[in-house]
Amino acid sequence: GENVEQHPSTLSVQEGDSAVIKCTYSDSASNYFPWYKQELGKRPQLIIDIRSNVGEKKDQRIAVTLNKTAKHFSLHITETQPEDSAVYFCAASDPNFGNEKLTFGTGTRLTIIP
Amino acid sequence: DGGITQSPKYLFRKEGQNVTLSCEQNLNHDAMYWYRQDPGQGLRLIYYSQIVNDFQKGDIAEGYSVSREKKESFPLTVTSAQKNPTAFYLCASSIDRAGGETQYFGPGTRLLVL
């Protein structure tokens, strides 16, 4: 099945700086890559996603890039704010299950330093 | 994601006891999923269902059982065979279309062993 690796596991950045989180996946037929944000004790919430026919997608301060050749995708947060502090998970769809099943990375704990 | 509810918020299990976690959605989604989340780990898939009266094992199905008698409901039973059940359990749902779709999560149930 699909395997997703996520780095780094923890990340601290000064408020106003940018943060980048990277994920790699194993199956070149994966076609859907969402990113979720999870605050302490809360449910994961989708913040941005990208499909395999697109190389980059942006939504205000958040962007995702996808490199299909290298099989990796990244989350970019610019002008970070204290409310960006949370755990972020990447995921990739699993082609062995019709791309309906998602395989998640192990998460990145992002801390914004005021 | 406000259309997915889970109950209870906290659940205590005695040794040897089976307990059932509830998940209901009013989003008219065909697919539903159960994940287990442990500290420092990502979301691991327990079971999923793409249609009523059908479900498949995920990566960590041992010690768990599910049913899908109604489109809106996908209860998870943690059986006495699950020796380490303490975790945060998340239910999710999505529209079942080929090509990968966003999964929306419920608020979760935290299961603790007495």
PDB file of C-alpha atoms in Angstrom:
ATOM      1  CA  GLY A   1       0.000   0.000   0.000  1.00  0.00           C
ATOM      2  CA  GLU A   2       0.846   3.680   0.004  1.00  0.00           C
ATOM      3  CA  ASN A   3       3.556   4.922   2.378  1.00  0.00           C
ATOM      4  CA  VAL A   4       3.777   8.584   3.448  1.00  0.00           C
ATOM      5  CA  GLU A   5       6.696  10.143   5.283  1.00  0.00           C
ATOM      6  CA  GLN A   6       6.485  13.619   6.815  1.00  0.00           C
ATOM      7  CA  HIS A   7       9.253  15.943   7.992  1.00  0.00           C
ATOM      8  CA  PRO A   8      10.060  17.599  10.280  1.00  0.00           C
ATOM      9  CA  SER A   9       8.215  16.187  13.280  1.00  0.00           C
ATOM     10  CA  THR A  10       8.514  19.515  15.120  1.00  0.00           C
ATOM     11  CA  LEU A  11       9.060  23.017  13.770  1.00  0.00           C
ATOM     12  CA  SER A  12       9.404  26.335  15.559  1.00  0.00           C
ATOM     13  CA  VAL A  13       9.389  29.624  13.666  1.00  0.00           C
ATOM     14  CA  GLN A  14       9.279  33.266  14.645  1.00  0.00           C
ATOM     15  CA  GLU A  15       5.991  35.019  14.108  1.00  0.00           C
ATOM     16  CA  GLY A  16       5.937  36.543  10.653  1.00  0.00           C
ATOM     17  CA  ASP A  17       8.416  34.074   9.185  1.00  0.00           C
ATOM     18  CA  SER A  18       7.525  31.239   6.797  1.00  0.00           C
ATOM     19  CA  ALA A  19       7.102  27.563   7.621  1.00  0.00           C
ATOM     20  CA  VAL A  20       7.558  24.627   5.255  1.00  0.00           C
ATOM     21  CA  ILE A  21       6.528  21.035   5.879  1.00  0.00           C
ATOM     22  CA  LYS A  22       7.456  18.265   3.452  1.00  0.00           C
ATOM     23  CA  CYS A  23       5.956  14.868   2.661  1.00  0.00           C
ATOM     24  CA  THR A  24       6.991  12.057   0.356  1.00  0.00           C
ATOM     25  CA  TYR A  25       4.790   9.276  -0.964  1.00  0.00           C
ATOM     26  CA  SER A  26       5.561   5.924  -2.505  1.00  0.00           C
ATOM     27  CA  ASP A  27       2.912   5.175  -5.133  1.00  0.00           C
ATOM     28  CA  SER A  28       3.153   7.237  -8.305  1.00  0.00           C
ATOM     29  CA  ALA A  29      -0.543   6.554  -9.054  1.00  0.00           C
ATOM     30  CA  SER A  30      -1.718   8.518  -5.990  1.00  0.00           C
ATOM     31  CA  ASN A  31      -3.827  11.426  -7.215  1.00  0.00           C
ATOM     32  CA  TYR A  32      -5.081  13.350  -4.179  1.00  0.00           C
ATOM     33  CA  PHE A  33      -3.033  15.072  -1.467  1.00  0.00           C
ATOM     34  CA  PRO A  34      -4.822  16.895   1.359  1.00  0.00           C
ATOM     35  CA  TRP A  35      -3.345  18.768   4.316  1.00  0.00           C
ATOM     36  CA  TYR A  36      -5.078  18.843   7.695  1.00  0.00           C
ATOM     37  CA  LYS A  37      -4.588  21.081  10.723  1.00  0.00           C
ATOM     38  CA  GLN A  38      -5.351  19.708  14.164  1.00  0.00           C
ATOM     39  CA  GLU A  39      -5.475  21.837  17.289  1.00  0.00           C
ATOM     40  CA  LEU A  40      -5.066  20.201  20.680  1.00  0.00           C
ATOM     41  CA  GLY A  41      -7.985  17.914  21.487  1.00  0.00           C
ATOM     42  CA  LYS A  42      -9.863  18.895  18.332  1.00  0.00           C
ATOM     43  CA  ARG A  43     -10.711  17.201  15.056  1.00  0.00           C
ATOM     44  CA  PRO A  44      -8.417  17.473  12.011  1.00  0.00           C
ATOM     45  CA  GLN A  45      -9.649  20.112   9.588  1.00  0.00           C
ATOM     46  CA  LEU A  46      -8.792  20.374   5.919  1.00  0.00           C
ATOM     47  CA  ILE A  47      -6.773  23.492   5.140  1.00  0.00           C
ATOM     48  CA  ILE A  48      -5.762  22.870   1.536  1.00  0.00           C
ATOM     49  CA  ASP A  49      -5.554  20.020  -0.954  1.00  0.00           C
ATOM     50  CA  ILE A  50      -4.083  19.369  -4.384  1.00  0.00           C
ATOM     51  CA  ARG A  51      -4.720  16.857  -7.139  1.00  0.00           C
ATOM     52  CA  SER A  52      -2.115  15.213  -9.318  1.00  0.00           C
ATOM     53  CA  ASN A  53      -2.972  17.273 -12.399  1.00  0.00           C
ATOM     54  CA  VAL A  54      -1.912  20.494 -10.647  1.00  0.00           C
ATOM     55  CA  GLY A  55       1.585  21.550  -9.578  1.00  0.00           C
ATOM     56  CA  GLU A  56       0.729  24.308  -7.115  1.00  0.00           C
ATOM     57  CA  LYS A  57      -2.281  25.689  -5.284  1.00  0.00           C
ATOM     58  CA  LYS A  58      -2.532  28.756  -3.086  1.00  0.00           C
ATOM     59  CA  ASP A  59      -5.103  30.033  -0.606  1.00  0.00           C
ATOM     60  CA  GLN A  60      -4.127  33.321   1.031  1.00  0.00           C
ATOM     61  CA  ARG A  61      -1.119  32.561   3.291  1.00  0.00           C
ATOM     62  CA  ILE A  62      -1.148  28.825   2.587  1.00  0.00           C
ATOM     63  CA  ALA A  63       0.204  27.068  -0.486  1.00  0.00           C
ATOM     64  CA  VAL A  64       0.888  23.492  -1.498  1.00  0.00           C
ATOM     65  CA  THR A  65       3.322  22.333  -4.173  1.00  0.00           C
ATOM     66  CA  LEU A  66       3.437  18.898  -5.770  1.00  0.00           C
ATOM     67  CA  ASN A  67       6.393  17.312  -7.550  1.00  0.00           C
ATOM     68  CA  LYS A  68       5.105  14.105  -9.156  1.00  0.00           C
ATOM     69  CA  THR A  69       8.484  13.116 -10.547  1.00  0.00           C
ATOM     70  CA  ALA A  70      10.111  13.176  -7.133  1.00  0.00           C
ATOM     71  CA  LYS A  71       6.913  12.016  -5.406  1.00  0.00           C
ATOM     72  CA  HIS A  72       6.857  14.754  -2.805  1.00  0.00           C
ATOM     73  CA  PHE A  73       4.571  17.591  -1.823  1.00  0.00           C
ATOM     74  CA  SER A  74       5.021  20.490   0.556  1.00  0.00           C
ATOM     75  CA  LEU A  75       2.936  22.859   2.651  1.00  0.00           C
ATOM     76  CA  HIS A  76       4.051  26.478   2.788  1.00  0.00           C
ATOM     77  CA  ILE A  77       2.696  28.944   5.350  1.00  0.00           C
ATOM     78  CA  THR A  78       3.792  32.552   4.962  1.00  0.00           C
ATOM     79  CA  GLU A  79       3.553  35.429   7.456  1.00  0.00           C
ATOM     80  CA  THR A  80       2.934  32.992  10.284  1.00  0.00           C
ATOM     81  CA  GLN A  81       0.677  33.987  13.166  1.00  0.00           C
ATOM     82  CA  PRO A  82       0.232  32.526  16.673  1.00  0.00           C
ATOM     83  CA  GLU A  83      -3.017  30.855  15.611  1.00  0.00           C
ATOM     84  CA  ASP A  84      -1.051  28.781  13.104  1.00  0.00           C
ATOM     85  CA  SER A  85       0.376  26.790  16.023  1.00  0.00           C
ATOM     86  CA  ALA A  86      -1.029  23.255  15.686  1.00  0.00           C
ATOM     87  CA  VAL A  87      -0.196  19.795  14.388  1.00  0.00           C
ATOM     88  CA  TYR A  88      -0.291  19.475  10.608  1.00  0.00           C
ATOM     89  CA  PHE A  89      -0.852  16.181   8.779  1.00  0.00           C
ATOM     90  CA  CYS A  90      -0.297  15.413   5.137  1.00  0.00           C
ATOM     91  CA  ALA A  91      -2.030  12.528   3.393  1.00  0.00           C
ATOM     92  CA  ALA A  92      -1.977  10.752   0.046  1.00  0.00           C
ATOM     93  CA  SER A  93      -4.691   8.718  -1.615  1.00  0.00           C
ATOM     94  CA  ASP A  94      -4.020   4.998  -2.022  1.00  0.00           C
ATOM     95  CA  PRO A  95      -4.467   3.771  -5.620  1.00  0.00           C
ATOM     96  CA  ASN A  96      -4.741   0.184  -4.369  1.00  0.00           C
ATOM     97  CA  PHE A  97      -8.139   1.171  -2.943  1.00  0.00           C
ATOM     98  CA  GLY A  98      -9.436   3.255  -5.816  1.00  0.00           C
ATOM     99  CA  ASN A  99      -7.859   6.360  -4.275  1.00  0.00           C
ATOM    100  CA  GLU A 100     -10.638   6.478  -1.668  1.00  0.00           C
ATOM    101  CA  LYS A 101      -8.411   5.455   1.225  1.00  0.00           C
ATOM    102  CA  LEU A 102      -6.002   8.065   2.599  1.00  0.00           C
ATOM    103  CA  THR A 103      -2.642   7.281   4.151  1.00  0.00           C
ATOM    104  CA  PHE A 104      -1.525   9.926   6.649  1.00  0.00           C
ATOM    105  CA  GLY A 105       1.896  11.157   7.617  1.00  0.00           C
ATOM    106  CA  THR A 106       2.905  11.150  11.277  1.00  0.00           C
ATOM    107  CA  GLY A 107       2.359  14.884  11.723  1.00  0.00           C
ATOM    108  CA  THR A 108       4.376  18.057  12.302  1.00  0.00           C
ATOM    109  CA  ARG A 109       3.939  20.058  15.471  1.00  0.00           C
ATOM    110  CA  LEU A 110       4.306  23.711  14.433  1.00  0.00           C
ATOM    111  CA  THR A 111       4.982  26.302  17.119  1.00  0.00           C
ATOM    112  CA  ILE A 112       4.898  30.014  16.311  1.00  0.00           C
ATOM    113  CA  ILE A 113       7.107  32.032  18.627  1.00  0.00           C
ATOM    114  CA  PRO A 114       5.669  35.517  19.335  1.00  0.00           C
TER     115      PRO A 114
ATOM    116  CA  ASP B   1     -17.523  18.789   9.033  1.00  0.00           C
ATOM    117  CA  GLY B   2     -20.215  20.078  11.391  1.00  0.00           C
ATOM    118  CA  GLY B   3     -22.503  17.394   9.922  1.00  0.00           C
ATOM    119  CA  ILE B   4     -20.610  14.564  11.584  1.00  0.00           C
ATOM    120  CA  THR B   5     -21.222  13.784  15.219  1.00  0.00           C
ATOM    121  CA  GLN B   6     -19.562  11.301  17.534  1.00  0.00           C
ATOM    122  CA  SER B   7     -20.623  10.166  20.968  1.00  0.00           C
ATOM    123  CA  PRO B   8     -19.685   9.972  23.683  1.00  0.00           C
ATOM    124  CA  LYS B   9     -16.889  12.508  23.964  1.00  0.00           C
ATOM    125  CA  TYR B  10     -15.209  10.393  26.654  1.00  0.00           C
ATOM    126  CA  LEU B  11     -15.660   6.664  27.222  1.00  0.00           C
ATOM    127  CA  PHE B  12     -14.292   4.464  29.956  1.00  0.00           C
ATOM    128  CA  ARG B  13     -13.832   0.748  29.412  1.00  0.00           C
ATOM    129  CA  LYS B  14     -13.384  -1.903  32.029  1.00  0.00           C
ATOM    130  CA  GLU B  15     -11.162  -4.876  31.303  1.00  0.00           C
ATOM    131  CA  GLY B  16     -12.963  -7.560  29.311  1.00  0.00           C
ATOM    132  CA  GLN B  17     -15.738  -5.207  28.278  1.00  0.00           C
ATOM    133  CA  ASN B  18     -16.904  -4.396  24.757  1.00  0.00           C
ATOM    134  CA  VAL B  19     -17.770  -0.760  24.103  1.00  0.00           C
ATOM    135  CA  THR B  20     -19.410   0.907  21.117  1.00  0.00           C
ATOM    136  CA  LEU B  21     -18.564   4.334  19.713  1.00  0.00           C
ATOM    137  CA  SER B  22     -21.227   6.144  17.742  1.00  0.00           C
ATOM    138  CA  CYS B  23     -20.722   8.050  14.480  1.00  0.00           C
ATOM    139  CA  GLU B  24     -23.550   9.770  12.603  1.00  0.00           C
ATOM    140  CA  GLN B  25     -23.457  12.037   9.543  1.00  0.00           C
ATOM    141  CA  ASN B  26     -26.132  14.059   7.757  1.00  0.00           C
ATOM    142  CA  LEU B  27     -23.981  15.057   4.787  1.00  0.00           C
ATOM    143  CA  ASN B  28     -25.387  12.331   2.526  1.00  0.00           C
ATOM    144  CA  HIS B  29     -21.874  10.920   2.175  1.00  0.00           C
ATOM    145  CA  ASP B  30     -21.512   7.378   0.926  1.00  0.00           C
ATOM    146  CA  ALA B  31     -18.116   6.583   2.462  1.00  0.00           C
ATOM    147  CA  MET B  32     -17.317   6.495   6.169  1.00  0.00           C
ATOM    148  CA  TYR B  33     -14.101   5.749   8.023  1.00  0.00           C
ATOM    149  CA  TRP B  34     -12.774   5.037  11.518  1.00  0.00           C
ATOM    150  CA  TYR B  35      -9.287   6.121  12.570  1.00  0.00           C
ATOM    151  CA  ARG B  36      -7.281   5.652  15.706  1.00  0.00           C
ATOM    152  CA  GLN B  37      -4.893   8.385  16.847  1.00  0.00           C
ATOM    153  CA  ASP B  38      -2.155   7.793  19.403  1.00  0.00           C
ATOM    154  CA  PRO B  39       0.181  10.527  20.723  1.00  0.00           C
ATOM    155  CA  GLY B  40       3.035  11.263  18.333  1.00  0.00           C
ATOM    156  CA  GLN B  41       1.507   9.182  15.575  1.00  0.00           C
ATOM    157  CA  GLY B  42      -0.610   9.921  12.577  1.00  0.00           C
ATOM    158  CA  LEU B  43      -4.095   8.649  11.922  1.00  0.00           C
ATOM    159  CA  ARG B  44      -4.308   4.916  11.393  1.00  0.00           C
ATOM    160  CA  LEU B  45      -7.272   3.441   9.540  1.00  0.00           C
ATOM    161  CA  ILE B  46      -9.298   0.822  11.414  1.00  0.00           C
ATOM    162  CA  TYR B  47     -12.243   0.158   9.069  1.00  0.00           C
ATOM    163  CA  TYR B  48     -13.972   1.902   6.219  1.00  0.00           C
ATOM    164  CA  SER B  49     -17.218   1.538   4.337  1.00  0.00           C
ATOM    165  CA  GLN B  50     -18.049   2.771   0.854  1.00  0.00           C
ATOM    166  CA  ILE B  51     -21.663   1.646   0.810  1.00  0.00           C
ATOM    167  CA  VAL B  52     -24.387   0.408   3.123  1.00  0.00           C
ATOM    168  CA  ASN B  53     -23.983  -3.207   4.272  1.00  0.00           C
ATOM    169  CA  ASP B  54     -20.370  -3.343   3.103  1.00  0.00           C
ATOM    170  CA  PHE B  55     -17.115  -2.508   4.873  1.00  0.00           C
ATOM    171  CA  GLN B  56     -13.404  -3.327   4.635  1.00  0.00           C
ATOM    172  CA  LYS B  57     -10.605  -3.736   7.122  1.00  0.00           C
ATOM    173  CA  GLY B  58      -8.037  -0.989   7.352  1.00  0.00           C
ATOM    174  CA  ASP B  59      -4.490  -1.238   8.645  1.00  0.00           C
ATOM    175  CA  ILE B  60      -5.291  -2.026  12.299  1.00  0.00           C
ATOM    176  CA  ALA B  61      -8.656  -3.848  12.332  1.00  0.00           C
ATOM    177  CA  GLU B  62      -7.772  -6.520  14.916  1.00  0.00           C
ATOM    178  CA  GLY B  63      -9.866  -6.180  18.070  1.00  0.00           C
ATOM    179  CA  TYR B  64     -12.456  -3.936  16.409  1.00  0.00           C
ATOM    180  CA  SER B  65     -15.751  -4.512  14.606  1.00  0.00           C
ATOM    181  CA  VAL B  66     -18.155  -2.274  12.671  1.00  0.00           C
ATOM    182  CA  SER B  67     -21.545  -2.322  11.005  1.00  0.00           C
ATOM    183  CA  ARG B  68     -23.125  -0.179   8.293  1.00  0.00           C
ATOM    184  CA  GLU B  69     -26.866  -0.788   8.373  1.00  0.00           C
ATOM    185  CA  LYS B  70     -27.745   2.813   7.489  1.00  0.00           C
ATOM    186  CA  LYS B  71     -26.025   5.334   5.257  1.00  0.00           C
ATOM    187  CA  GLU B  72     -25.924   7.851   8.104  1.00  0.00           C
ATOM    188  CA  SER B  73     -24.433   5.607  10.770  1.00  0.00           C
ATOM    189  CA  PHE B  74     -21.156   3.693  11.183  1.00  0.00           C
ATOM    190  CA  PRO B  75     -20.691   2.489  14.786  1.00  0.00           C
ATOM    191  CA  LEU B  76     -17.385   1.051  15.963  1.00  0.00           C
ATOM    192  CA  THR B  77     -17.163  -1.628  18.650  1.00  0.00           C
ATOM    193  CA  VAL B  78     -13.936  -1.983  20.579  1.00  0.00           C
ATOM    194  CA  THR B  79     -13.901  -5.580  21.721  1.00  0.00           C
ATOM    195  CA  SER B  80     -12.143  -7.182  24.673  1.00  0.00           C
ATOM    196  CA  ALA B  81      -9.654  -8.603  22.167  1.00  0.00           C
ATOM    197  CA  GLN B  82      -8.184  -5.103  21.722  1.00  0.00           C
ATOM    198  CA  LYS B  83      -5.576  -5.144  24.479  1.00  0.00           C
ATOM    199  CA  ASN B  84      -4.461  -1.532  24.197  1.00  0.00           C
ATOM    200  CA  PRO B  85      -7.586   0.480  23.365  1.00  0.00           C
ATOM    201  CA  THR B  86      -6.636   3.790  24.998  1.00  0.00           C
ATOM    202  CA  ALA B  87      -6.599   6.320  22.151  1.00  0.00           C
ATOM    203  CA  PHE B  88      -8.479   9.118  20.425  1.00  0.00           C
ATOM    204  CA  TYR B  89     -10.947   7.688  17.894  1.00  0.00           C
ATOM    205  CA  LEU B  90     -11.984   9.751  14.888  1.00  0.00           C
ATOM    206  CA  CYS B  91     -14.768   9.065  12.444  1.00  0.00           C
ATOM    207  CA  ALA B  92     -14.772  10.627   8.987  1.00  0.00           C
ATOM    208  CA  SER B  93     -16.927  10.655   5.891  1.00  0.00           C
ATOM    209  CA  SER B  94     -16.572  11.579   2.232  1.00  0.00           C
ATOM    210  CA  ILE B  95     -18.439  11.547  -1.042  1.00  0.00           C
ATOM    211  CA  ASP B  96     -17.526   8.277  -2.721  1.00  0.00           C
ATOM    212  CA  ARG B  97     -16.258   9.276  -6.141  1.00  0.00           C
ATOM    213  CA  ALA B  98     -13.320   7.754  -7.943  1.00  0.00           C
ATOM    214  CA  GLY B  99     -10.230   9.890  -7.750  1.00  0.00           C
ATOM    215  CA  GLY B 100      -9.957  10.777  -4.097  1.00  0.00           C
ATOM    216  CA  GLU B 101     -12.220  13.025  -2.091  1.00  0.00           C
ATOM    217  CA  THR B 102     -11.913  15.167   1.012  1.00  0.00           C
ATOM    218  CA  GLN B 103     -12.621  13.400   4.263  1.00  0.00           C
ATOM    219  CA  TYR B 104     -14.450  15.384   6.927  1.00  0.00           C
ATOM    220  CA  PHE B 105     -13.901  14.431  10.542  1.00  0.00           C
ATOM    221  CA  GLY B 106     -16.123  14.204  13.575  1.00  0.00           C
ATOM    222  CA  PRO B 107     -15.074  15.681  16.945  1.00  0.00           C
ATOM    223  CA  GLY B 108     -13.668  12.375  18.218  1.00  0.00           C
ATOM    224  CA  THR B 109     -14.135  10.055  21.174  1.00  0.00           C
ATOM    225  CA  ARG B 110     -11.417   9.605  23.759  1.00  0.00           C
ATOM    226  CA  LEU B 111     -11.387   6.052  25.102  1.00  0.00           C
ATOM    227  CA  LEU B 112      -9.751   5.325  28.426  1.00  0.00           C
ATOM    228  CA  VAL B 113      -9.289   2.043  30.230  1.00  0.00           C
ATOM    229  CA  LEU B 114     -10.193   1.787  33.916  1.00  0.00           C
TER     230      LEU B 114
END
